mmCIF file of C-alpha atoms in Angstrom:
data_model
loop_
_atom_site.group_PDB
_atom_site.id
_atom_site.type_symbol
_atom_site.label_atom_id
_atom_site.label_comp_id
_atom_site.label_asym_id
_atom_site.label_seq_id
_atom_site.Cartn_x
_atom_site.Cartn_y
_atom_site.Cartn_z
ATOM 1 C CA MET A 1 -12.619 3.062 0.000
ATOM 2 C CA LYS A 2 -12.704 2.943 3.479
ATOM 3 C CA PRO A 3 -14.773 5.854 5.781
ATOM 4 C CA SER A 4 -16.914 7.164 8.319
ATOM 5 C CA SER A 5 -19.749 7.901 10.118
ATOM 6 C CA ALA A 6 -21.378 10.873 11.375
ATOM 7 C CA ARG A 7 -18.164 12.274 11.911
ATOM 8 C CA PRO A 8 -16.453 13.471 8.482
ATOM 9 C CA SER A 9 -15.173 11.223 6.578
ATOM 10 C CA PRO A 10 -11.497 10.573 7.565
ATOM 11 C CA LEU A 11 -10.910 11.378 3.955
ATOM 12 C CA SER A 12 -11.767 14.644 4.178
ATOM 13 C CA ARG A 13 -10.010 15.172 7.886
ATOM 14 C CA ARG A 14 -7.067 14.079 6.285
ATOM 15 C CA SER A 15 -7.489 16.443 3.327
ATOM 16 C CA LEU A 16 -7.728 19.432 5.661
ATOM 17 C CA LEU A 17 -5.035 18.585 7.683
ATOM 18 C CA ALA A 18 -2.551 18.141 4.754
ATOM 19 C CA ALA A 19 -4.108 21.293 2.767
ATOM 20 C CA SER A 20 -3.385 23.434 5.663
ATOM 21 C CA ALA A 21 0.159 22.577 6.283
ATOM 22 C CA ALA A 22 0.962 22.535 2.248
ATOM 23 C CA THR A 23 -0.272 20.630 -0.597
ATOM 24 C CA ALA A 24 1.416 16.896 -0.436
ATOM 25 C CA LEU A 25 0.608 13.728 -0.691
ATOM 26 C CA LEU A 26 1.409 10.375 1.127
ATOM 27 C CA MET A 27 4.047 7.957 0.580
ATOM 28 C CA LEU A 28 4.490 4.657 1.220
ATOM 29 C CA PRO A 29 7.430 1.933 0.634
ATOM 30 C CA GLY A 30 6.792 1.529 -3.251
ATOM 31 C CA CYS A 31 8.930 1.183 -6.437
ATOM 32 C CA GLY A 32 10.939 3.740 -8.652
ATOM 33 C CA GLY A 33 13.138 6.750 -8.528
ATOM 34 C CA GLY A 34 16.551 6.333 -6.129
ATOM 35 C CA GLY A 35 14.704 3.009 -4.888
ATOM 36 C CA ASP A 36 12.695 -0.220 -5.405
ATOM 37 C CA GLY A 37 9.945 2.241 -4.042
ATOM 38 C CA GLY A 38 8.146 5.508 -4.634
ATOM 39 C CA SER A 39 7.709 8.608 -3.551
ATOM 40 C CA ALA A 40 5.158 11.620 -3.593
ATOM 41 C CA GLY A 41 5.128 15.337 -4.410
ATOM 42 C CA VAL A 42 3.153 18.324 -5.068
ATOM 43 C CA GLY A 43 3.130 22.285 -5.525
ATOM 44 C CA THR A 44 1.948 24.862 -6.951
ATOM 45 C CA GLY A 45 4.759 25.467 -9.252
ATOM 46 C CA GLY A 46 4.287 22.864 -11.405
ATOM 47 C CA THR A 47 6.499 20.173 -9.712
ATOM 48 C CA GLY A 48 4.025 17.268 -10.278
ATOM 49 C CA SER A 49 3.368 14.649 -8.174
ATOM 50 C CA PHE A 50 4.351 11.486 -7.104
ATOM 51 C CA THR A 51 2.859 9.196 -4.624
ATOM 52 C CA SER A 52 3.482 5.275 -3.022
ATOM 53 C CA GLY A 53 0.692 4.166 -1.114
ATOM 54 C CA PRO A 54 -1.883 1.179 -1.176
ATOM 55 C CA ILE A 55 -5.350 1.921 -3.169
ATOM 56 C CA ARG A 56 -7.994 2.982 -0.381
ATOM 57 C CA GLY A 57 -10.503 3.440 -2.547
ATOM 58 C CA PHE A 58 -11.793 3.703 -6.481
ATOM 59 C CA GLY A 59 -13.421 6.598 -8.463
ATOM 60 C CA SER A 60 -10.954 6.814 -10.210
ATOM 61 C CA ILE A 61 -8.189 5.533 -7.765
ATOM 62 C CA VAL A 62 -7.901 6.752 -4.100
ATOM 63 C CA VAL A 63 -4.241 6.914 -2.482
ATOM 64 C CA ASN A 64 -3.139 8.584 0.569
ATOM 65 C CA GLY A 65 -6.007 10.692 0.520
ATOM 66 C CA VAL A 66 -5.862 11.702 -2.886
ATOM 67 C CA ARG A 67 -8.145 11.113 -6.047
ATOM 68 C CA TYR A 68 -6.345 10.280 -8.863
ATOM 69 C CA ASP A 69 -7.783 10.171 -12.082
ATOM 70 C CA ASP A 70 -6.376 6.640 -13.767
ATOM 71 C CA ALA A 71 -8.016 7.395 -17.315
ATOM 72 C CA ALA A 72 -4.932 8.373 -19.319
ATOM 73 C CA ALA A 73 -2.782 6.641 -16.595
ATOM 74 C CA GLN A 74 -0.002 4.076 -17.675
ATOM 75 C CA VAL A 75 -0.464 1.306 -15.301
ATOM 76 C CA VAL A 76 2.746 -1.351 -15.012
ATOM 77 C CA GLY A 77 3.710 -4.305 -13.123
ATOM 78 C CA ASP A 78 6.947 -4.404 -10.625
ATOM 79 C CA GLY A 79 7.974 -6.547 -13.271
ATOM 80 C CA GLY A 80 7.576 -4.324 -16.054
ATOM 81 C CA ALA A 81 4.514 -5.891 -17.659
ATOM 82 C CA ALA A 82 1.871 -3.626 -18.958
ATOM 83 C CA LEU A 83 -1.210 -3.821 -17.281
ATOM 84 C CA ALA A 84 -5.228 -2.775 -17.397
ATOM 85 C CA ARG A 85 -6.786 -0.572 -15.153
ATOM 86 C CA SER A 86 -9.033 -3.226 -14.195
ATOM 87 C CA ASP A 87 -6.219 -5.259 -12.623
ATOM 88 C CA LEU A 88 -6.027 -2.727 -10.013
ATOM 89 C CA ARG A 89 -7.671 -3.967 -6.719
ATOM 90 C CA LEU A 90 -7.750 -2.457 -3.121
ATOM 91 C CA GLY A 91 -4.967 -2.720 -0.883
ATOM 92 C CA MET A 92 -2.853 -3.010 -3.836
ATOM 93 C CA VAL A 93 0.716 -0.720 -3.144
ATOM 94 C CA VAL A 94 0.982 1.156 -6.052
ATOM 95 C CA ASP A 95 3.208 3.935 -7.146
ATOM 96 C CA VAL A 96 1.480 7.429 -9.126
ATOM 97 C CA SER A 97 3.292 10.052 -10.862
ATOM 98 C CA GLY A 98 0.549 12.719 -11.986
ATOM 99 C CA SER A 99 -0.319 16.363 -12.171
ATOM 100 C CA ASP A 100 -0.240 18.758 -9.134
ATOM 101 C CA VAL A 101 -2.785 17.773 -6.661
ATOM 102 C CA SER A 102 -5.737 20.481 -6.760
ATOM 103 C CA THR A 103 -7.742 20.931 -3.394
ATOM 104 C CA ALA A 104 -11.272 21.869 -3.450
ATOM 105 C CA THR A 105 -13.485 24.176 -0.654
ATOM 106 C CA ASP A 106 -14.439 20.540 0.804
ATOM 107 C CA GLY A 107 -10.881 20.069 1.118
ATOM 108 C CA ARG A 108 -11.240 17.354 -1.303
ATOM 109 C CA ARG A 109 -7.949 16.413 -3.126
ATOM 110 C CA SER A 110 -7.428 15.377 -6.864
ATOM 111 C CA ALA A 111 -4.909 15.188 -9.791
ATOM 112 C CA THR A 112 -4.384 13.228 -12.580
ATOM 113 C CA ALA A 113 -2.564 10.183 -13.095
ATOM 114 C CA THR A 114 0.270 9.637 -15.591
ATOM 115 C CA SER A 115 1.816 5.955 -14.783
ATOM 116 C CA ILE A 116 0.554 3.815 -11.732
ATOM 117 C CA GLY A 117 2.996 1.461 -11.125
ATOM 118 C CA VAL A 118 2.179 -1.634 -8.891
ATOM 119 C CA ARG A 119 4.358 -3.525 -6.231
ATOM 120 C CA SER A 120 4.267 -6.143 -4.005
ATOM 121 C CA GLU A 121 6.331 -7.440 -1.329
ATOM 122 C CA SER A 122 6.530 -11.312 -2.057
ATOM 123 C CA GLU A 123 4.769 -13.981 -3.924
ATOM 124 C CA GLY A 124 4.954 -17.475 -2.950
ATOM 125 C CA PRO A 125 3.984 -20.512 -1.435
ATOM 126 C CA VAL A 126 2.975 -20.263 2.334
ATOM 127 C CA SER A 127 4.960 -22.614 4.831
ATOM 128 C CA ALA A 128 3.210 -22.009 7.883
ATOM 129 C CA ILE A 129 -0.206 -20.220 9.452
ATOM 130 C CA ASN A 130 -0.687 -19.038 13.104
ATOM 131 C CA ALA A 131 -4.301 -18.104 13.420
ATOM 132 C CA ALA A 132 -3.914 -17.069 16.768
ATOM 133 C CA ALA A 133 -1.678 -14.380 15.938
ATOM 134 C CA GLY A 134 -2.753 -13.471 12.466
ATOM 135 C CA THR A 135 0.380 -14.114 10.474
ATOM 136 C CA LEU A 136 1.521 -16.437 7.721
ATOM 137 C CA THR A 137 4.920 -16.876 6.537
ATOM 138 C CA VAL A 138 5.955 -16.426 2.895
ATOM 139 C CA LEU A 139 9.373 -17.539 1.772
ATOM 140 C CA GLY A 140 10.548 -17.383 5.523
ATOM 141 C CA GLN A 141 8.955 -13.912 5.775
ATOM 142 C CA LEU A 142 6.589 -13.394 8.668
ATOM 143 C CA VAL A 143 3.210 -11.506 7.283
ATOM 144 C CA GLN A 144 1.096 -9.769 9.865
ATOM 145 C CA ILE A 145 -2.717 -9.505 8.818
ATOM 146 C CA THR A 146 -4.560 -6.903 10.070
ATOM 147 C CA PRO A 147 -8.178 -6.309 10.070
ATOM 148 C CA THR A 148 -7.629 -3.580 7.048
ATOM 149 C CA THR A 149 -5.782 -6.428 5.052
ATOM 150 C CA VAL A 150 -7.521 -6.741 1.608
ATOM 151 C CA PHE A 151 -8.068 -10.752 0.436
ATOM 152 C CA ASP A 152 -8.387 -11.578 -2.776
ATOM 153 C CA HIS A 153 -12.000 -12.562 -3.757
ATOM 154 C CA ASP A 154 -11.341 -16.204 -3.854
ATOM 155 C CA LEU A 155 -9.798 -15.739 -0.207
ATOM 156 C CA ARG A 156 -13.379 -15.343 1.313
ATOM 157 C CA GLY A 157 -12.701 -15.372 4.537
ATOM 158 C CA GLY A 158 -9.491 -13.884 5.078
ATOM 159 C CA LEU A 159 -6.284 -15.878 6.904
ATOM 160 C CA ALA A 160 -8.919 -18.767 7.135
ATOM 161 C CA ALA A 161 -9.466 -19.331 3.815
ATOM 162 C CA VAL A 162 -5.780 -19.337 3.142
ATOM 163 C CA ALA A 163 -3.882 -23.087 3.364
ATOM 164 C CA VAL A 164 -0.175 -23.997 3.839
ATOM 165 C CA GLY A 165 1.049 -24.683 0.408
ATOM 166 C CA MET A 166 -0.960 -22.098 -1.209
ATOM 167 C CA VAL A 167 0.824 -19.379 -3.264
ATOM 168 C CA VAL A 168 0.063 -15.869 -2.673
ATOM 169 C CA GLU A 169 1.234 -12.348 -3.499
ATOM 170 C CA VAL A 170 1.471 -10.172 -0.992
ATOM 171 C CA TYR A 171 1.181 -6.434 -0.437
ATOM 172 C CA GLY A 172 2.169 -4.224 1.878
ATOM 173 C CA PHE A 173 4.884 -2.367 4.419
ATOM 174 C CA LEU A 174 8.177 -3.711 5.542
ATOM 175 C CA GLN A 175 8.648 -2.995 9.308
ATOM 176 C CA PRO A 176 12.380 -2.168 10.892
ATOM 177 C CA SER A 177 11.781 -6.358 12.739
ATOM 178 C CA GLY A 178 11.900 -7.600 8.953
ATOM 179 C CA GLN A 179 8.121 -8.622 9.589
ATOM 180 C CA TYR A 180 5.959 -7.360 6.734
ATOM 181 C CA LEU A 181 2.580 -5.706 7.265
ATOM 182 C CA ALA A 182 -0.139 -6.918 4.349
ATOM 183 C CA THR A 183 -2.748 -4.776 3.183
ATOM 184 C CA ARG A 184 -3.671 -7.020 0.578
ATOM 185 C CA ILE A 185 -3.275 -11.104 -0.102
ATOM 186 C CA ASP A 186 -4.018 -12.592 -3.235
ATOM 187 C CA ASP A 187 -4.344 -16.109 -4.459
ATOM 188 C CA GLU A 188 -2.501 -17.264 -7.263
ATOM 189 C CA ASP A 189 -4.788 -19.287 -8.999
ATOM 190 C CA ASP A 190 -2.206 -19.476 -12.771
ATOM 191 C CA PRO A 191 0.733 -21.099 -12.672
ATOM 192 C CA VAL A 192 3.554 -19.083 -11.790
ATOM 193 C CA THR A 193 7.151 -19.111 -13.681
ATOM 194 C CA HIS A 194 8.819 -17.763 -10.690
ATOM 195 C CA TYR A 195 8.415 -16.421 -7.001
ATOM 196 C CA LYS A 196 9.294 -12.892 -5.720
ATOM 197 C CA LEU A 197 10.775 -11.554 -2.871
ATOM 198 C CA ARG A 198 11.056 -7.865 -1.563
ATOM 199 C CA GLY A 199 13.171 -6.975 1.694
ATOM 200 C CA VAL A 200 16.748 -6.073 3.685
ATOM 201 C CA VAL A 201 20.250 -7.913 2.468
ATOM 202 C CA SER A 202 22.030 -9.526 5.364
ATOM 203 C CA GLY A 203 24.235 -12.210 5.920
ATOM 204 C CA LEU A 204 26.234 -11.294 2.639
ATOM 205 C CA ASP A 205 28.635 -14.110 1.991
ATOM 206 C CA THR A 206 30.588 -13.116 -1.373
ATOM 207 C CA ALA A 207 32.524 -16.654 -1.719
ATOM 208 C CA ALA A 208 29.422 -18.227 -1.452
ATOM 209 C CA ARG A 209 27.562 -15.800 -3.280
ATOM 210 C CA THR A 210 24.699 -15.955 -0.768
ATOM 211 C CA PHE A 211 22.795 -13.730 1.437
ATOM 212 C CA ARG A 212 19.764 -13.223 2.981
ATOM 213 C CA ILE A 213 16.180 -11.457 3.326
ATOM 214 C CA GLY A 214 14.680 -12.315 6.541
ATOM 215 C CA THR A 215 15.251 -15.917 7.273
ATOM 216 C CA ALA A 216 15.346 -16.935 3.484
ATOM 217 C CA LEU A 217 18.686 -17.718 1.940
ATOM 218 C CA VAL A 218 19.228 -16.234 -0.901
ATOM 219 C CA SER A 219 21.772 -17.593 -3.740
ATOM 220 C CA TYR A 220 23.029 -15.594 -6.305
ATOM 221 C CA ALA A 221 25.778 -18.241 -7.758
ATOM 222 C CA ASP A 222 23.902 -18.190 -11.131
ATOM 223 C CA ILE A 223 23.972 -15.015 -11.969
ATOM 224 C CA ALA A 224 26.989 -13.429 -9.875
ATOM 225 C CA ALA A 225 28.723 -12.031 -13.637
ATOM 226 C CA SER A 226 25.207 -9.404 -13.566
ATOM 227 C CA VAL A 227 25.053 -8.315 -9.786
ATOM 228 C CA SER A 228 27.374 -5.508 -8.787
ATOM 229 C CA GLY A 229 27.286 -3.455 -5.798
ATOM 230 C CA LEU A 230 25.541 -5.859 -3.350
ATOM 231 C CA ALA A 231 25.984 -5.428 0.015
ATOM 232 C CA ASN A 232 24.070 -5.579 3.444
ATOM 233 C CA GLY A 233 21.270 -2.655 4.485
ATOM 234 C CA GLN A 234 20.618 -2.621 0.940
ATOM 235 C CA TYR A 235 16.804 -3.011 -0.171
ATOM 236 C CA ALA A 236 16.500 -5.857 -2.544
ATOM 237 C CA ARG A 237 13.928 -7.046 -5.332
ATOM 238 C CA VAL A 238 14.635 -10.459 -6.363
ATOM 239 C CA GLU A 239 12.847 -13.124 -8.363
ATOM 240 C CA LEU A 240 13.613 -16.675 -7.188
ATOM 241 C CA GLN A 241 13.418 -19.842 -8.955
ATOM 242 C CA LEU A 242 10.752 -22.519 -7.671
ATOM 243 C CA THR A 243 12.749 -24.355 -6.221
ATOM 244 C CA PRO A 244 15.939 -24.220 -3.981
ATOM 245 C CA ASP A 245 19.127 -25.469 -4.405
ATOM 246 C CA ALA A 246 20.725 -28.570 -2.814
ATOM 247 C CA SER A 247 21.967 -26.713 0.609
ATOM 248 C CA GLY A 248 18.215 -25.232 0.494
ATOM 249 C CA ALA A 249 19.035 -21.313 -0.678
ATOM 250 C CA TRP A 250 16.844 -20.170 -2.877
ATOM 251 C CA ARG A 251 17.976 -19.183 -6.613
ATOM 252 C CA ALA A 252 18.194 -15.901 -8.015
ATOM 253 C CA ARG A 253 17.301 -15.425 -11.229
ATOM 254 C CA SER A 254 17.596 -11.258 -11.117
ATOM 255 C CA ILE A 255 18.287 -8.862 -8.519
ATOM 256 C CA ARG A 256 17.575 -5.351 -8.440
ATOM 257 C CA LEU A 257 19.472 -3.270 -5.978
ATOM 258 C CA ALA A 258 18.062 -0.200 -3.981
ATOM 259 C CA THR A 259 19.542 2.206 -1.326
ATOM 260 C CA THR A 260 15.970 3.189 0.208
ATOM 261 C CA ALA A 261 12.244 1.436 -0.114
ATOM 262 C CA ILE A 262 10.818 4.739 -1.115
ATOM 263 C CA GLY A 263 12.499 6.159 -3.928
ATOM 264 C CA MET A 264 12.187 9.913 -4.029
ATOM 265 C CA PRO A 265 11.952 12.128 -7.160
ATOM 266 C CA ALA A 266 14.737 14.129 -7.999
ATOM 267 C CA GLY A 267 15.294 18.176 -7.684
ATOM 268 C CA ASP A 268 14.848 20.067 -4.434
ATOM 269 C CA GLY A 269 11.708 21.960 -3.435
ATOM 270 C CA VAL A 270 9.516 19.036 -3.842
ATOM 271 C CA LYS A 271 6.545 19.263 -1.090
ATOM 272 C CA ALA A 272 6.037 15.724 -0.058
ATOM 273 C CA GLU A 273 4.788 13.818 2.436
ATOM 274 C CA ILE A 274 5.647 10.119 3.593
ATOM 275 C CA GLU A 275 4.165 7.497 5.839
ATOM 276 C CA GLY A 276 5.871 4.865 6.969
ATOM 277 C CA TYR A 277 8.421 2.940 9.527
ATOM 278 C CA ILE A 278 11.724 5.192 11.308
ATOM 279 C CA THR A 279 13.951 2.603 10.449
ATOM 280 C CA ALA A 280 17.342 4.524 11.912
ATOM 281 C CA PHE A 281 17.433 7.063 14.617
ATOM 282 C CA THR A 282 19.841 9.557 15.465
ATOM 283 C CA SER A 283 17.432 12.059 17.643
ATOM 284 C CA ASP A 284 14.356 13.491 17.276
ATOM 285 C CA ALA A 285 15.936 16.238 14.679
ATOM 286 C CA ARG A 286 17.392 13.385 12.755
ATOM 287 C CA PHE A 287 15.909 9.986 11.721
ATOM 288 C CA SER A 288 15.135 8.202 8.555
ATOM 289 C CA VAL A 289 11.985 6.390 7.326
ATOM 290 C CA ALA A 290 11.846 3.858 5.113
ATOM 291 C CA GLY A 291 15.405 4.776 4.203
ATOM 292 C CA ILE A 292 14.760 8.127 3.886
ATOM 293 C CA VAL A 293 16.966 10.678 5.647
ATOM 294 C CA VAL A 294 14.266 13.231 7.721
ATOM 295 C CA ASP A 295 15.682 16.824 8.928
ATOM 296 C CA ALA A 296 13.293 17.638 11.608
ATOM 297 C CA SER A 297 14.972 20.266 13.367
ATOM 298 C CA ALA A 298 12.531 23.019 12.596
ATOM 299 C CA VAL A 299 9.308 21.506 12.965
ATOM 300 C CA GLY A 300 7.923 23.331 16.523
ATOM 301 C CA GLN A 301 6.341 20.300 18.303
ATOM 302 C CA LEU A 302 7.082 16.882 17.705
ATOM 303 C CA PRO A 303 5.360 13.829 19.384
ATOM 304 C CA PRO A 304 6.677 12.640 21.878
ATOM 305 C CA GLY A 305 8.565 9.029 22.065
ATOM 306 C CA LEU A 306 9.911 8.919 17.983
ATOM 307 C CA ALA A 307 12.364 5.548 17.389
ATOM 308 C CA VAL A 308 13.016 3.044 15.270
ATOM 309 C CA GLY A 309 9.932 0.782 14.527
ATOM 310 C CA ARG A 310 7.384 3.322 15.165
ATOM 311 C CA ARG A 311 4.993 4.311 12.382
ATOM 312 C CA VAL A 312 5.236 8.264 11.444
ATOM 313 C CA GLU A 313 3.348 10.641 8.214
ATOM 314 C CA VAL A 314 6.139 13.404 7.795
ATOM 315 C CA GLU A 315 5.546 16.543 5.712
ATOM 316 C CA GLY A 316 7.952 18.889 4.171
ATOM 317 C CA VAL A 317 10.148 19.636 1.382
ATOM 318 C CA LEU A 318 12.652 17.891 -0.618
ATOM 319 C CA SER A 319 16.093 19.401 -0.488
ATOM 320 C CA GLY A 320 19.144 17.445 -1.396
ATOM 321 C CA GLY A 321 17.627 14.139 -1.256
ATOM 322 C CA VAL A 322 16.844 15.206 2.575
ATOM 323 C CA LEU A 323 13.311 15.322 3.529
ATOM 324 C CA VAL A 324 13.023 19.152 5.296
ATOM 325 C CA ALA A 325 9.917 18.399 7.507
ATOM 326 C CA ARG A 326 7.283 20.737 8.517
ATOM 327 C CA SER A 327 5.111 18.374 10.955
ATOM 328 C CA VAL A 328 6.096 14.558 12.313
ATOM 329 C CA GLU A 329 2.832 12.573 13.335
ATOM 330 C CA PHE A 330 2.299 8.899 14.766
ATOM 331 C CA GLU A 331 0.479 7.026 12.051
ATOM 332 C CA ASP A 332 -0.759 3.802 13.938
ATOM 333 C CA ASP A 333 -0.834 0.444 12.445
ATOM 334 C CA ASP A 334 -4.720 0.227 14.077
ATOM 335 C CA ASP A 335 -5.142 4.110 13.232
ATOM 336 C CA ASP A 336 -8.943 4.980 12.529
ATOM 337 C CA ASP A 337 -8.014 6.538 9.445
ATOM 338 C CA ASP A 338 -6.443 3.517 8.121
ATOM 339 C CA ASP A 339 -10.033 1.239 8.658
ATOM 340 C CA GLU A 340 -12.206 2.901 5.802
ATOM 341 C CA PHE A 341 -12.352 2.583 2.117
ATOM 342 C CA GLU A 342 -13.971 4.940 -0.541
ATOM 343 C CA ILE A 343 -15.697 3.324 -3.747
ATOM 344 C CA GLU A 344 -17.174 5.720 -6.662
ATOM 345 C CA GLY A 345 -18.940 3.718 -9.087
ATOM 346 C CA VAL A 346 -21.825 2.483 -11.019
ATOM 347 C CA ILE A 347 -23.672 -0.752 -9.592
ATOM 348 C CA THR A 348 -23.849 -4.040 -10.954
ATOM 349 C CA SER A 349 -25.439 -5.804 -9.370
ATOM 350 C CA VAL A 350 -27.774 -6.212 -6.379
ATOM 351 C CA SER A 351 -29.320 -8.632 -4.000
ATOM 352 C CA ALA A 352 -32.336 -6.954 -1.931
ATOM 353 C CA SER A 353 -32.750 -10.458 0.183
ATOM 354 C CA ALA A 354 -28.648 -10.266 1.140
ATOM 355 C CA ARG A 355 -28.549 -6.350 1.204
ATOM 356 C CA THR A 356 -25.669 -6.178 -0.871
ATOM 357 C CA PHE A 357 -24.609 -4.470 -4.101
ATOM 358 C CA SER A 358 -21.543 -4.879 -6.210
ATOM 359 C CA VAL A 359 -19.381 -2.140 -7.400
ATOM 360 C CA ARG A 360 -16.107 -2.442 -9.599
ATOM 361 C CA GLY A 361 -15.757 -6.124 -8.752
ATOM 362 C CA ILE A 362 -16.656 -4.970 -4.376
ATOM 363 C CA THR A 363 -19.553 -6.668 -2.856
ATOM 364 C CA VAL A 364 -21.002 -3.721 -0.654
ATOM 365 C CA ASN A 365 -23.314 -4.659 2.467
ATOM 366 C CA TYR A 366 -25.816 -1.609 3.144
ATOM 367 C CA ALA A 367 -27.613 -2.968 5.658
ATOM 368 C CA ASN A 368 -26.413 -0.593 8.288
ATOM 369 C CA ALA A 369 -25.505 2.495 6.047
ATOM 370 C CA ARG A 370 -27.112 5.813 6.051
ATOM 371 C CA PHE A 371 -28.320 6.962 2.840
ATOM 372 C CA LYS A 372 -28.046 10.357 0.926
ATOM 373 C CA ASP A 373 -30.060 11.605 -1.785
ATOM 374 C CA GLY A 374 -31.415 8.835 -2.317
ATOM 375 C CA THR A 375 -32.738 5.548 -0.608
ATOM 376 C CA ALA A 376 -32.058 1.887 -0.352
ATOM 377 C CA GLU A 377 -34.785 1.323 -2.766
ATOM 378 C CA GLN A 378 -33.704 3.553 -5.428
ATOM 379 C CA LEU A 379 -30.287 0.876 -5.400
ATOM 380 C CA ALA A 380 -30.269 -0.832 -8.778
ATOM 381 C CA PRO A 381 -27.973 -1.642 -11.833
ATOM 382 C CA GLY A 382 -26.193 1.523 -13.292
ATOM 383 C CA VAL A 383 -27.300 3.582 -10.663
ATOM 384 C CA LYS A 384 -24.260 5.374 -9.940
ATOM 385 C CA VAL A 385 -23.161 5.924 -6.413
ATOM 386 C CA GLU A 386 -20.625 6.976 -3.493
ATOM 387 C CA VAL A 387 -19.869 4.505 -0.825
ATOM 388 C CA GLU A 388 -17.869 4.895 2.063
ATOM 389 C CA GLY A 389 -17.613 1.734 4.228
ATOM 390 C CA GLN A 390 -15.273 -0.498 6.277
ATOM 391 C CA LEU A 391 -13.949 -4.158 5.790
ATOM 392 C CA ALA A 392 -15.597 -7.069 6.400
ATOM 393 C CA SER A 393 -14.339 -9.657 8.539
ATOM 394 C CA ASP A 394 -14.456 -12.362 5.720
ATOM 395 C CA GLY A 395 -11.677 -9.322 3.913
ATOM 396 C CA THR A 396 -13.471 -8.867 0.886
ATOM 397 C CA THR A 397 -17.117 -7.320 1.456
ATOM 398 C CA LEU A 398 -17.433 -3.323 2.219
ATOM 399 C CA LEU A 399 -19.452 -2.722 4.946
ATOM 400 C CA ALA A 400 -21.353 0.589 3.703
ATOM 401 C CA THR A 401 -21.227 3.151 6.493
ATOM 402 C CA GLU A 402 -22.865 5.734 3.703
ATOM 403 C CA VAL A 403 -24.146 5.359 0.441
ATOM 404 C CA GLU A 404 -24.186 8.360 -1.765
ATOM 405 C CA PHE A 405 -25.924 8.652 -4.820
ATOM 406 C CA ASP A 406 -24.720 10.962 -7.160
ATOM 407 C CA ASN A 407 -27.226 12.293 -9.586
#
């Protein structure tokens, strides 16, 4: 759910761009496939689709510019537990498998989801907050908050509502620097049975049976017999005991390993579009995004300044585990397209005095919105609307730029 003004909506602009190159899906770090992550692929030949990224809208769900009908989808948490569709929230990073993506005449892309996997980067206590820098630290990991980071409704006020000692769950992207870019922060109200951390293994000490993810020291001594193939540079999802050992190391209770942050689908010929950070760089023609090797040798015009740490969008076709690129573009963290959300649904409540209404549990402020096919006076419970807008500074409210009535 994010959105526009008098200009064409970013979702439409992104859709038209993707359609002109190939019908494809965006991908962001996630879970599944060959890694602890997700992938995307669509094609006109029945290849289906798989995308991984933050939820940017509801209507069913909007992920990477594609509207996925989630009515019949199986929703699963990254621990394997079944979830309800109503558990899905803005900013959550999800891996979506579904049908081929179709493109309408207005450029809108859509597909039917068969499965939706939810994946977060960490879950644990906040040990530090730097309001000036817009960061917090969870399990030794530095988490960057941006104007598009969505906060749980219990954290209205954004970073200002977070306190040291609070247990939070962080959704987002792992950057090559080891810092995390948060797309959503949830407050864990209920008691948790374990903490969770996902990142790159470093400082492996097989004698001491420890390694690091960021600055966090992890001990796998309790489960050493079940751990194999552990190596520096791998992506690991680790469930941790609630208390560290005497040396200060967090004790692992389970470890899942992967070689990439994005698990690409098996087989060749899948059309794919991935968005993420360059994690390795050989040349403009050969680099990796979230661990996925990209062959950009056939791209006619590459953006100058490709380097490790740059966030890019790559579109192409999978071949032998390599993404053979057709186009490469920069995606800045403050890109306008990422500032916008979109919600479609039935209004559940309205406050004329506050100039707000609620749709799918999201508070929408319509004070500065333009209306299409209706007026503000027609807002009422039971009315179906489509909203485009930007996230307010409180991290929870959507500031509508356009409200369209669905008659």
